[in-house]
mmCIF file of C-alpha atoms in Angstrom:
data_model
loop_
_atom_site.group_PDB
_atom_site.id
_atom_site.type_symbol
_atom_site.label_atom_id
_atom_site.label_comp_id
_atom_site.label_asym_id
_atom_site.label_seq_id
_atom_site.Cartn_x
_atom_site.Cartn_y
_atom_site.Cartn_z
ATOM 1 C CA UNK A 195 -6.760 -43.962 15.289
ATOM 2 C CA UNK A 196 -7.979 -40.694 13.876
ATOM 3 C CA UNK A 197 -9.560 -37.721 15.239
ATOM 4 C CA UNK A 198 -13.424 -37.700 15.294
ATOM 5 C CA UNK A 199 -14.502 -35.115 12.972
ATOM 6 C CA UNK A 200 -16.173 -31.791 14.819
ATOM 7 C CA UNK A 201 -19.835 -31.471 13.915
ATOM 8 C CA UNK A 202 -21.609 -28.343 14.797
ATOM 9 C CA UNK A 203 -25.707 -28.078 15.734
ATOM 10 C CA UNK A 204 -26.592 -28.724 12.114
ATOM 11 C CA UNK A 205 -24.881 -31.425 12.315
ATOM 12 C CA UNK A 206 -22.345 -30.332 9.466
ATOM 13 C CA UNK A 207 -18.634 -30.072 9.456
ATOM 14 C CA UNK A 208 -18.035 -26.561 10.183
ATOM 15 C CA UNK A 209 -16.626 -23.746 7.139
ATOM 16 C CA UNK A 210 -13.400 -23.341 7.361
ATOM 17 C CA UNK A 211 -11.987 -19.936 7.894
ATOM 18 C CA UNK A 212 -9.977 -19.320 4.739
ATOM 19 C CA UNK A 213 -12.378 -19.667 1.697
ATOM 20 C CA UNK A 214 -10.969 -19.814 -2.221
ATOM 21 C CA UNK A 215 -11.232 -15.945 -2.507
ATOM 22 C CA UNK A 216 -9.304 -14.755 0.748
ATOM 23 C CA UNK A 217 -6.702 -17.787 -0.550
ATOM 24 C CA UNK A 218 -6.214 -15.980 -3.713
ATOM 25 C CA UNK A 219 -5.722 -12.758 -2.164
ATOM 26 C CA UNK A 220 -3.419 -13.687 -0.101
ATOM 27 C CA UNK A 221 -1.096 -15.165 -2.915
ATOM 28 C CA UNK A 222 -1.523 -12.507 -4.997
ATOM 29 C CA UNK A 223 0.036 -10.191 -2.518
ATOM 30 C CA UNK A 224 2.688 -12.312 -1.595
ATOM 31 C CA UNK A 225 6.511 -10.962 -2.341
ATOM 32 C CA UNK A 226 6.791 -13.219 -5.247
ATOM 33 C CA UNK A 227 3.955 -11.893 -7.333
ATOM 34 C CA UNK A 228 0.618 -12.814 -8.061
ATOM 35 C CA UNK A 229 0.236 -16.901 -9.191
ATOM 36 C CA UNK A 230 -1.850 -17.772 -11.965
ATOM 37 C CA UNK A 231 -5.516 -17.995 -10.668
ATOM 38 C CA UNK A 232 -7.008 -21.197 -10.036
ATOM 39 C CA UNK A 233 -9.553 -22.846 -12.213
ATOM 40 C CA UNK A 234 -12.932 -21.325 -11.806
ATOM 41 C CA UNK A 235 -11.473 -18.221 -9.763
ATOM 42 C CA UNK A 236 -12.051 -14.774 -11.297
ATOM 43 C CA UNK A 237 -8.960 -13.147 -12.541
ATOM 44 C CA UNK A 238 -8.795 -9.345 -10.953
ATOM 45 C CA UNK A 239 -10.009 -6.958 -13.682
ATOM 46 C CA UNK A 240 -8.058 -5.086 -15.805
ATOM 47 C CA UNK A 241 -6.251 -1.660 -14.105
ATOM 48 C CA UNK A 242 -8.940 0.517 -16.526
ATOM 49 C CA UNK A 243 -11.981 -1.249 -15.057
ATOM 50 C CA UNK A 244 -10.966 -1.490 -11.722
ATOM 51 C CA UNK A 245 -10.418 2.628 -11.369
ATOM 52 C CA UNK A 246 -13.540 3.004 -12.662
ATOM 53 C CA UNK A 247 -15.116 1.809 -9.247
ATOM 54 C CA UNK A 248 -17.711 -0.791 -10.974
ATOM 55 C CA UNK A 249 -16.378 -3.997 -10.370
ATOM 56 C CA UNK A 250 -16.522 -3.100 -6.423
ATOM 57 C CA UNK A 251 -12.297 -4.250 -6.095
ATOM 58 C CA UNK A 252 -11.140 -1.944 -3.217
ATOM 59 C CA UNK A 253 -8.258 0.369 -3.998
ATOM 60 C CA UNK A 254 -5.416 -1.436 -2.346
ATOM 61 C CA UNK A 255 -6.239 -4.898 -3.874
ATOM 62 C CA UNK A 256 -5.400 -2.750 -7.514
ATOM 63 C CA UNK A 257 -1.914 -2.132 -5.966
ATOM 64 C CA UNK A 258 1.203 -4.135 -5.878
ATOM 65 C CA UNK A 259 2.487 -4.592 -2.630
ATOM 66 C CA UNK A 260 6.103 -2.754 -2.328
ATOM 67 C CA UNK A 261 8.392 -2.579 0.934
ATOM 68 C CA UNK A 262 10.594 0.419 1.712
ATOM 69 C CA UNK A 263 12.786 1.535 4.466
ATOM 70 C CA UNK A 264 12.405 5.000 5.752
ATOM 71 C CA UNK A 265 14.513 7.245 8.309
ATOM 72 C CA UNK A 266 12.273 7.282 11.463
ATOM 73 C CA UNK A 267 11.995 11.284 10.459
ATOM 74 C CA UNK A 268 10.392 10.669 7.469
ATOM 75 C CA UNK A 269 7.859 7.983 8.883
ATOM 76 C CA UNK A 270 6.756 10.513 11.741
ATOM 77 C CA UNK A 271 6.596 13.666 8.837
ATOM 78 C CA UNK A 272 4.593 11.147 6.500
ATOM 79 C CA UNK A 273 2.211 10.157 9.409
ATOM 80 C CA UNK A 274 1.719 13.766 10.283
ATOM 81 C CA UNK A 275 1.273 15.158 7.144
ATOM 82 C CA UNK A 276 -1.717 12.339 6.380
ATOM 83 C CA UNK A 277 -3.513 13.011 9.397
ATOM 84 C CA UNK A 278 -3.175 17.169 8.587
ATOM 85 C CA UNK A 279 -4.531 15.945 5.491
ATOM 86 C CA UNK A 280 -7.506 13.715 6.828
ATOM 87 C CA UNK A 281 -8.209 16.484 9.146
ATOM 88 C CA UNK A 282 -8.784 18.960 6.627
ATOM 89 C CA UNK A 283 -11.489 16.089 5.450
ATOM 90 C CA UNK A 284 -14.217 16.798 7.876
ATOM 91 C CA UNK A 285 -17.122 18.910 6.981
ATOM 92 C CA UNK A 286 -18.832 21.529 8.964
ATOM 93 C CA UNK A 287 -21.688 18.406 9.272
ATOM 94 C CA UNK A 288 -19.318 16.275 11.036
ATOM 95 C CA UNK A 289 -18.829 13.523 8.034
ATOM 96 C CA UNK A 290 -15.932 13.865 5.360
ATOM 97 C CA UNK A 291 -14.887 14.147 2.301
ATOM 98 C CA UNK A 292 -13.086 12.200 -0.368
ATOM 99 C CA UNK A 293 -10.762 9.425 0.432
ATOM 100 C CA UNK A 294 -8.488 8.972 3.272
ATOM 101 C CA UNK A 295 -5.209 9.422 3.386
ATOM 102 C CA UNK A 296 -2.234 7.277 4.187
ATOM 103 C CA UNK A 297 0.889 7.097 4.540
ATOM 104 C CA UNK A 298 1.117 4.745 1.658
ATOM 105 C CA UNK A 299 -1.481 7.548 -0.569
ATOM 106 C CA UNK A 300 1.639 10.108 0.035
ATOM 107 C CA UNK A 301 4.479 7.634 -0.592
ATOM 108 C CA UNK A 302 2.683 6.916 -4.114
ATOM 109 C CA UNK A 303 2.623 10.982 -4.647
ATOM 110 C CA UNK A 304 6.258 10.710 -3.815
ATOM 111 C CA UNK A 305 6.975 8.286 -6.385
ATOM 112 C CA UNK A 306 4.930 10.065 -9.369
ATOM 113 C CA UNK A 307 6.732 13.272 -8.546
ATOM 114 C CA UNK A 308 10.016 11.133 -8.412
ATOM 115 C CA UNK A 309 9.314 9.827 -11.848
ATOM 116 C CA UNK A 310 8.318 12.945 -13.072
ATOM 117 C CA UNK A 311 11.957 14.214 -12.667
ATOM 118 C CA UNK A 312 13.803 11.192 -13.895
ATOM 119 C CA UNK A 313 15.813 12.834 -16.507
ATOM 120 C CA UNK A 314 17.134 15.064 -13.286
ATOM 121 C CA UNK A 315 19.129 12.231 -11.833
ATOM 122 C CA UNK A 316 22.567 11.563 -11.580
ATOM 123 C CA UNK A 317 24.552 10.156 -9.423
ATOM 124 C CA UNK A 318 25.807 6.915 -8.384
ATOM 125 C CA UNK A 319 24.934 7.056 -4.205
ATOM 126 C CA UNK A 320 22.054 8.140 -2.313
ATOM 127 C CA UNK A 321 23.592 11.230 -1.555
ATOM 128 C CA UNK A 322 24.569 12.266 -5.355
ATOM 129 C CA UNK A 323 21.159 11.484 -6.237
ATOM 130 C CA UNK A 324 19.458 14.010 -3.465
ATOM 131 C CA UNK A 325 22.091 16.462 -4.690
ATOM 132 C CA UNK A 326 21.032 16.229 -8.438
ATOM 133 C CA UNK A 327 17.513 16.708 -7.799
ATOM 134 C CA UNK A 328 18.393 20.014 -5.447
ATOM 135 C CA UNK A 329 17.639 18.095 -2.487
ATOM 136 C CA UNK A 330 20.037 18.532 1.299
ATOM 137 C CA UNK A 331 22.303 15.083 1.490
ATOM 138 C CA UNK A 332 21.010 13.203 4.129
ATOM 139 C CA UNK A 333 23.584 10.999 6.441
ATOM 140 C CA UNK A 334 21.725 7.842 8.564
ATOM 141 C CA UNK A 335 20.683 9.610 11.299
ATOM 142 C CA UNK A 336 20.815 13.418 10.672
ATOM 143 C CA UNK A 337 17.997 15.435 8.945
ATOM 144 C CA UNK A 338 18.689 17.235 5.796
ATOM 145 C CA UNK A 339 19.334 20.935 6.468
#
């Protein structure tokens, strides 16, 4: 025997909670990489149009999702530094200014200023690599001098 269906006032089955577009999102984020869109689904626009703020995509559905493990120093430093950051936001009016910041905003300044000094690095360990950029070695646990 099945289930009786639920009917709502209307008399209609109710929506479910998950329609086509969250669906899509959600693969497209997963670790695996975005899956070819279904049939009659937008495709995301192209990284030129979607900076240009028209299509309405927010910010961090332009971004691929990335994981990284931090010392706990560095987590606290990053979430202090955004909020300094955010806090210098606010207008003598009481509203702000620009965009916020995150941890995530600073991580990707991190990684352009990284990139920027490629041809710096050397090394074969964490350490050696710190070292060749003029960075203090850090060991697991202990901040760099």
């Amino acid at each position: 025997m099945t289930a009786p269906a639920r009917r709502t006032l209307t008399g209609l089955a109710p929506r479910t909670a998950i329609g086509e577009g969250v669906s899509r999102l959600i693969r497209a984020n997963r670790p695996d990489g975005p899956q070819a869109p279904e049939a009659g689904t937008p495709a995301a626009p192209a990284p030129e149009q979607a900076e240009s703020g028209t299509h309405g995509v927010p910010k961090y559905l332009q971004l691929r999702r990335r994981e990284a493990r931090v010392y706990d120093e560095q987590a606290d430093a990053l979430t202090l530094l955004a909020r300094r950051l955010n806090n210098g936001r606010q207008l003598p009016n009481g509203k702000t200014s620009g965009e916020r910041i995150t941890d995530n905003t600073l991580l990707r300044l991190a990684i352009d200023l990284l990139l920027a000094r490629a041809d710096d690095l050397e090394g074969t360990t964490e350490e050696e690599l710190a070292a060749s950029l003029g960075l203090e070695p850090r060991t697991l646990g202990q901040r760099p001098k």
